[in-house]
Amino acid sequence: GASHTQKHQMLNLNRRLETYLSRVKHLEEENELLAKEIQGMRYNNQGAQVHRMSMEEELRQTRQAVDEAWRDRVLAEFEVNKMVEELESLDLQRQREAEARMRAKTKLEQSRKELEEEQRAQIWLRQKVSQLEQEINILIQNHHEDVAHLETQLTQSKVRMPQRVQQTPNLLQLGQEYSQRATRAWQEAAEAYQFQLARMEESLDQARGRLSQVNQEKEEIQLKLKALEKEIVSEHEVRQHLERTGEKPLIVIHCNQSEWLMSATAS
């Protein structure tokens, strides 16, 4: 597309420059011939003043045409070099933008994977919390059952052995020990549950913070992509402008060369 058009324009410009150089060389050769003829006429015919002045005028015009051709050539080369530098700069900028888009795409994909991992981690944490809640409920239920069983045994012991009053303190002490052990077991289980629950909540907070950071990075990447798209559109317009204006120096050169060639032919 655009690269092929630029290559075609450069080849066309090179052919035109070669044509101009060939014409300049031809004019220089004619200039030398005219100079020799004038010099010979000065020696051979001192009286041909009018013809000599005519030839000198023609020589002057030829020299002027040669000078104009060289100026046009210098201008054309300057414009070509300037356009080449601008196109190279645009190509380099486009390459950098392509690399930036690739980095942004990679970063976005990485953020998406991290987000999925955080979501899976949150699901696992919720399941683990639910499991711990079920376990602590079972421990509480078992504790209540153990206490009720001990209370039942104490009541039955009191009913069966009312005459052995001296053993009652031992039974009461045994019941209290069982109750204390069950209470300690329940407290330890509750403390372990609270500790694990606190760790789960801390992990959830970290996951939420990471999720917020990923969303923020995603928004920043999207903003960068939009800015890059705007720069690409702007550079595309600049390139089209250069392609439209790149032929103007060639048209000016061609017109100047046509004028002095017509003048030389008429002379």
Short mmCIF file of C-alpha atoms in Angstrom, two decimals:
data_model
loop_
_atom_site.label_atom_id
_atom_site.label_comp_id
_atom_site.label_asym_id
_atom_site.label_seq_id
_atom_site.Cartn_x
_atom_site.Cartn_y
_atom_site.Cartn_z
CA GLY A 1 0.00 0.00 0.00
CA ALA A 2 1.72 3.17 1.30
CA SER A 3 5.20 1.60 1.24
CA HIS A 4 4.77 0.54 -2.41
CA THR A 5 3.55 4.04 -3.34
CA GLN A 6 6.56 5.64 -1.61
CA LYS A 7 8.95 3.29 -3.44
CA HIS A 8 7.31 4.11 -6.75
CA GLN A 9 7.61 7.86 -6.04
CA MET A 10 11.29 7.54 -5.19
CA LEU A 11 12.02 5.58 -8.38
CA ASN A 12 10.12 8.15 -10.45
CA LEU A 13 12.05 10.96 -8.80
CA ASN A 14 15.38 9.22 -9.48
CA ARG A 15 14.49 8.82 -13.16
CA ARG A 16 13.63 12.49 -13.39
CA LEU A 17 16.88 13.51 -11.76
CA GLU A 18 18.82 11.33 -14.20
CA THR A 19 17.00 13.02 -17.08
CA TYR A 20 17.83 16.47 -15.68
CA LEU A 21 21.51 15.56 -15.27
CA SER A 22 21.65 14.27 -18.84
CA ARG A 23 20.12 17.51 -20.12
CA VAL A 24 22.51 19.60 -18.06
CA LYS A 25 25.44 17.67 -19.45
CA HIS A 26 24.13 18.17 -22.97
CA LEU A 27 23.77 21.90 -22.36
CA GLU A 28 27.31 22.10 -21.03
CA GLU A 29 28.59 20.38 -24.16
CA GLU A 30 26.64 22.82 -26.33
CA ASN A 31 28.03 25.63 -24.21
CA GLU A 32 31.58 24.49 -24.92
CA LEU A 33 30.85 24.19 -28.64
CA LEU A 34 29.34 27.67 -28.73
CA ALA A 35 32.31 29.08 -26.85
CA LYS A 36 34.67 27.49 -29.37
CA GLU A 37 32.61 28.78 -32.29
CA ILE A 38 32.59 32.29 -30.85
CA GLN A 39 36.32 32.16 -30.28
CA GLY A 40 36.85 30.95 -33.86
CA MET A 41 34.59 33.64 -35.24
CA ARG A 42 36.56 36.28 -33.39
CA TYR A 43 39.70 35.16 -35.17
CA ASN A 44 38.11 34.48 -38.58
CA ASN A 45 35.58 37.28 -38.88
CA GLN A 46 36.22 40.35 -36.81
CA GLY A 47 33.43 42.21 -38.63
CA ALA A 48 30.57 39.91 -37.62
CA GLN A 49 29.71 41.94 -34.53
CA VAL A 50 25.97 41.39 -34.74
CA HIS A 51 26.30 37.64 -35.04
CA ARG A 52 28.76 37.58 -32.16
CA MET A 53 26.38 39.50 -29.90
CA SER A 54 23.58 37.11 -30.84
CA MET A 55 25.72 34.11 -30.01
CA GLU A 56 26.82 35.67 -26.71
CA GLU A 57 23.19 36.29 -25.79
CA GLU A 58 22.36 32.71 -26.63
CA LEU A 59 25.32 31.59 -24.56
CA ARG A 60 24.17 33.74 -21.65
CA GLN A 61 20.69 32.27 -21.81
CA THR A 62 22.13 28.78 -21.98
CA ARG A 63 24.27 29.42 -18.91
CA GLN A 64 21.27 30.84 -17.09
CA ALA A 65 19.26 27.74 -17.99
CA VAL A 66 22.08 25.52 -16.71
CA ASP A 67 22.21 27.46 -13.44
CA GLU A 68 18.45 27.15 -13.01
CA ALA A 69 18.64 23.42 -13.72
CA TRP A 70 21.30 22.98 -11.06
CA ARG A 71 19.30 25.01 -8.54
CA ASP A 72 16.22 22.91 -9.27
CA ARG A 73 18.28 19.76 -8.84
CA VAL A 74 19.60 20.91 -5.45
CA LEU A 75 16.08 21.84 -4.35
CA ALA A 76 14.73 18.46 -5.48
CA GLU A 77 17.47 16.57 -3.63
CA PHE A 78 16.80 18.62 -0.49
CA GLU A 79 13.07 17.89 -0.63
CA VAL A 80 13.70 14.19 -1.26
CA ASN A 81 16.10 13.92 1.68
CA LYS A 82 13.66 15.77 3.91
CA MET A 83 10.77 13.51 2.94
CA VAL A 84 12.91 10.37 3.44
CA GLU A 85 13.90 11.53 6.93
CA GLU A 86 10.27 12.23 7.84
CA LEU A 87 9.13 8.84 6.54
CA GLU A 88 11.91 7.07 8.44
CA SER A 89 10.91 8.93 11.60
CA LEU A 90 7.28 7.90 11.11
CA ASP A 91 8.27 4.28 10.53
CA LEU A 92 10.36 4.29 13.71
CA GLN A 93 7.50 5.82 15.69
CA ARG A 94 5.07 3.25 14.28
CA GLN A 95 7.45 0.44 15.28
CA ARG A 96 7.70 1.81 18.82
CA GLU A 97 3.93 2.04 19.06
CA ALA A 98 3.57 -1.56 17.86
CA GLU A 99 5.99 -2.67 20.58
CA ALA A 100 4.11 -0.61 23.16
CA ARG A 101 0.80 -2.19 22.08
CA MET A 102 2.35 -5.65 22.37
CA ARG A 103 3.64 -4.89 25.87
CA ALA A 104 0.24 -3.52 26.88
CA LYS A 105 -1.49 -6.61 25.48
CA THR A 106 0.89 -8.90 27.38
CA LYS A 107 0.36 -6.91 30.59
CA LEU A 108 -3.41 -7.05 30.14
CA GLU A 109 -3.33 -10.82 29.61
CA GLN A 110 -1.16 -11.25 32.70
CA SER A 111 -3.56 -9.10 34.75
CA ARG A 112 -6.49 -11.19 33.49
CA LYS A 113 -4.80 -14.42 34.61
CA GLU A 114 -3.96 -12.91 38.01
CA LEU A 115 -7.58 -11.81 38.38
CA GLU A 116 -8.80 -15.34 37.64
CA GLU A 117 -6.35 -16.74 40.21
CA GLU A 118 -7.58 -14.24 42.82
CA GLN A 119 -11.18 -15.21 42.12
CA ARG A 120 -10.36 -18.91 42.52
CA ALA A 121 -8.52 -18.13 45.76
CA GLN A 122 -11.56 -16.27 47.10
CA ILE A 123 -13.82 -19.22 46.26
CA TRP A 124 -11.44 -21.57 48.08
CA LEU A 125 -11.29 -19.27 51.10
CA ARG A 126 -15.09 -19.06 51.31
CA GLN A 127 -15.32 -22.86 51.14
CA LYS A 128 -12.65 -23.19 53.84
CA VAL A 129 -14.48 -20.74 56.12
CA SER A 130 -17.72 -22.66 55.64
CA GLN A 131 -15.92 -25.92 56.47
CA LEU A 132 -14.42 -24.42 59.64
CA GLU A 133 -17.83 -23.12 60.71
CA GLN A 134 -19.28 -26.60 60.31
CA GLU A 135 -16.43 -28.10 62.35
CA ILE A 136 -16.84 -25.60 65.19
CA ASN A 137 -20.60 -26.21 65.23
CA ILE A 138 -19.92 -29.93 65.56
CA LEU A 139 -17.47 -29.26 68.41
CA ILE A 140 -20.02 -27.07 70.19
CA GLN A 141 -22.72 -29.71 69.75
CA ASN A 142 -20.41 -32.44 71.08
CA HIS A 143 -19.53 -30.24 74.04
CA HIS A 144 -23.18 -29.71 74.88
CA GLU A 145 -23.84 -33.45 74.57
CA ASP A 146 -20.88 -34.27 76.85
CA VAL A 147 -22.05 -31.79 79.48
CA ALA A 148 -25.59 -33.14 79.32
CA HIS A 149 -24.30 -36.71 79.61
CA LEU A 150 -22.22 -35.83 82.69
CA GLU A 151 -25.16 -34.05 84.29
CA THR A 152 -27.32 -37.12 83.66
CA GLN A 153 -24.72 -39.41 85.22
CA LEU A 154 -24.46 -37.17 88.28
CA THR A 155 -28.22 -37.13 88.70
CA GLN A 156 -28.46 -40.91 88.39
CA SER A 157 -25.61 -41.39 90.87
CA LYS A 158 -27.39 -39.20 93.41
CA VAL A 159 -30.62 -41.20 93.01
CA ARG A 160 -28.97 -44.65 93.23
CA MET A 161 -26.64 -43.99 96.17
CA PRO A 162 -28.33 -41.64 98.60
CA GLN A 163 -26.87 -43.56 101.56
CA ARG A 164 -23.28 -42.99 100.46
CA VAL A 165 -23.17 -39.34 101.17
CA GLN A 166 -19.42 -39.46 101.70
CA GLN A 167 -18.87 -40.36 98.01
CA THR A 168 -20.93 -37.43 96.71
CA PRO A 169 -18.03 -34.94 96.76
CA ASN A 170 -15.95 -37.35 94.68
CA LEU A 171 -18.70 -37.66 92.09
CA LEU A 172 -19.18 -33.92 92.04
CA GLN A 173 -15.45 -33.41 91.66
CA LEU A 174 -15.37 -35.95 88.82
CA GLY A 175 -18.23 -34.18 87.08
CA GLN A 176 -16.53 -30.84 87.46
CA GLU A 177 -13.31 -32.24 85.98
CA TYR A 178 -15.16 -33.62 82.99
CA SER A 179 -16.97 -30.33 82.57
CA GLN A 180 -13.73 -28.37 82.82
CA ARG A 181 -12.01 -30.62 80.29
CA ALA A 182 -14.89 -30.29 77.87
CA THR A 183 -14.91 -26.53 78.37
CA ARG A 184 -11.16 -26.30 77.73
CA ALA A 185 -11.50 -28.45 74.60
CA TRP A 186 -14.30 -26.23 73.37
CA GLN A 187 -12.31 -23.07 74.14
CA GLU A 188 -9.22 -24.41 72.35
CA ALA A 189 -11.30 -25.34 69.32
CA ALA A 190 -12.96 -21.92 69.36
CA GLU A 191 -9.59 -20.17 69.61
CA ALA A 192 -8.21 -22.25 66.73
CA TYR A 193 -11.28 -21.41 64.69
CA GLN A 194 -10.94 -17.70 65.47
CA PHE A 195 -7.23 -17.79 64.52
CA GLN A 196 -7.91 -19.53 61.20
CA LEU A 197 -10.85 -17.23 60.55
CA ALA A 198 -8.62 -14.18 61.15
CA ARG A 199 -6.05 -15.57 58.72
CA MET A 200 -8.79 -16.19 56.17
CA GLU A 201 -10.07 -12.64 56.55
CA GLU A 202 -6.53 -11.29 56.16
CA SER A 203 -6.08 -13.35 52.98
CA LEU A 204 -9.43 -12.10 51.71
CA ASP A 205 -8.38 -8.49 52.36
CA GLN A 206 -5.13 -9.06 50.48
CA ALA A 207 -7.04 -10.66 47.62
CA ARG A 208 -9.43 -7.70 47.48
CA GLY A 209 -6.48 -5.28 47.45
CA ARG A 210 -4.79 -7.21 44.66
CA LEU A 211 -8.05 -7.32 42.70
CA SER A 212 -8.42 -3.54 43.03
CA GLN A 213 -4.83 -3.07 41.84
CA VAL A 214 -5.42 -5.35 38.85
CA ASN A 215 -8.55 -3.40 37.89
CA GLN A 216 -6.63 -0.11 38.17
CA GLU A 217 -3.79 -1.46 35.99
CA LYS A 218 -6.37 -2.66 33.48
CA GLU A 219 -7.91 0.82 33.26
CA GLU A 220 -4.46 2.41 32.83
CA ILE A 221 -3.60 -0.02 30.02
CA GLN A 222 -6.90 0.75 28.27
CA LEU A 223 -6.18 4.50 28.49
CA LYS A 224 -2.69 3.95 27.04
CA LEU A 225 -4.16 1.91 24.19
CA LYS A 226 -6.64 4.69 23.38
CA ALA A 227 -3.81 7.27 23.38
CA LEU A 228 -1.74 5.08 21.05
CA GLU A 229 -4.70 4.69 18.68
CA LYS A 230 -5.05 8.49 18.52
CA GLU A 231 -1.33 8.89 17.78
CA ILE A 232 -1.54 6.29 15.01
CA VAL A 233 -4.47 8.13 13.40
CA SER A 234 -2.57 11.44 13.63
CA GLU A 235 0.58 9.96 12.10
CA HIS A 236 -1.45 8.36 9.33
CA GLU A 237 -2.83 11.80 8.46
CA VAL A 238 0.71 13.26 8.47
CA ARG A 239 1.89 10.47 6.16
CA GLN A 240 -0.99 11.11 3.75
CA HIS A 241 -0.15 14.82 3.81
CA LEU A 242 3.50 14.08 2.96
CA GLU A 243 2.42 11.76 0.17
CA ARG A 244 0.14 14.45 -1.29
CA THR A 245 2.72 17.24 -1.04
CA GLY A 246 5.75 15.13 -1.99
CA GLU A 247 5.15 15.62 -5.76
CA LYS A 248 5.03 19.44 -5.69
CA PRO A 249 8.84 20.05 -5.96
CA LEU A 250 8.96 17.65 -8.91
CA ILE A 251 6.23 19.59 -10.73
CA VAL A 252 8.09 22.87 -10.20
CA ILE A 253 11.34 21.36 -11.47
CA HIS A 254 9.61 19.90 -14.51
CA CYS A 255 8.05 23.27 -15.40
CA ASN A 256 11.38 25.11 -15.08
CA GLN A 257 13.17 22.58 -17.24
CA SER A 258 10.43 22.75 -19.88
CA GLU A 259 10.76 26.55 -20.03
CA TRP A 260 14.51 26.66 -20.57
CA LEU A 261 14.39 23.75 -23.02
CA MET A 262 11.77 25.58 -25.09
CA SER A 263 13.93 28.71 -24.89
CA ALA A 264 17.04 26.85 -26.01
CA THR A 265 15.14 25.21 -28.89
CA ALA A 266 13.74 28.53 -30.04
CA SER A 267 17.21 30.08 -30.03
#
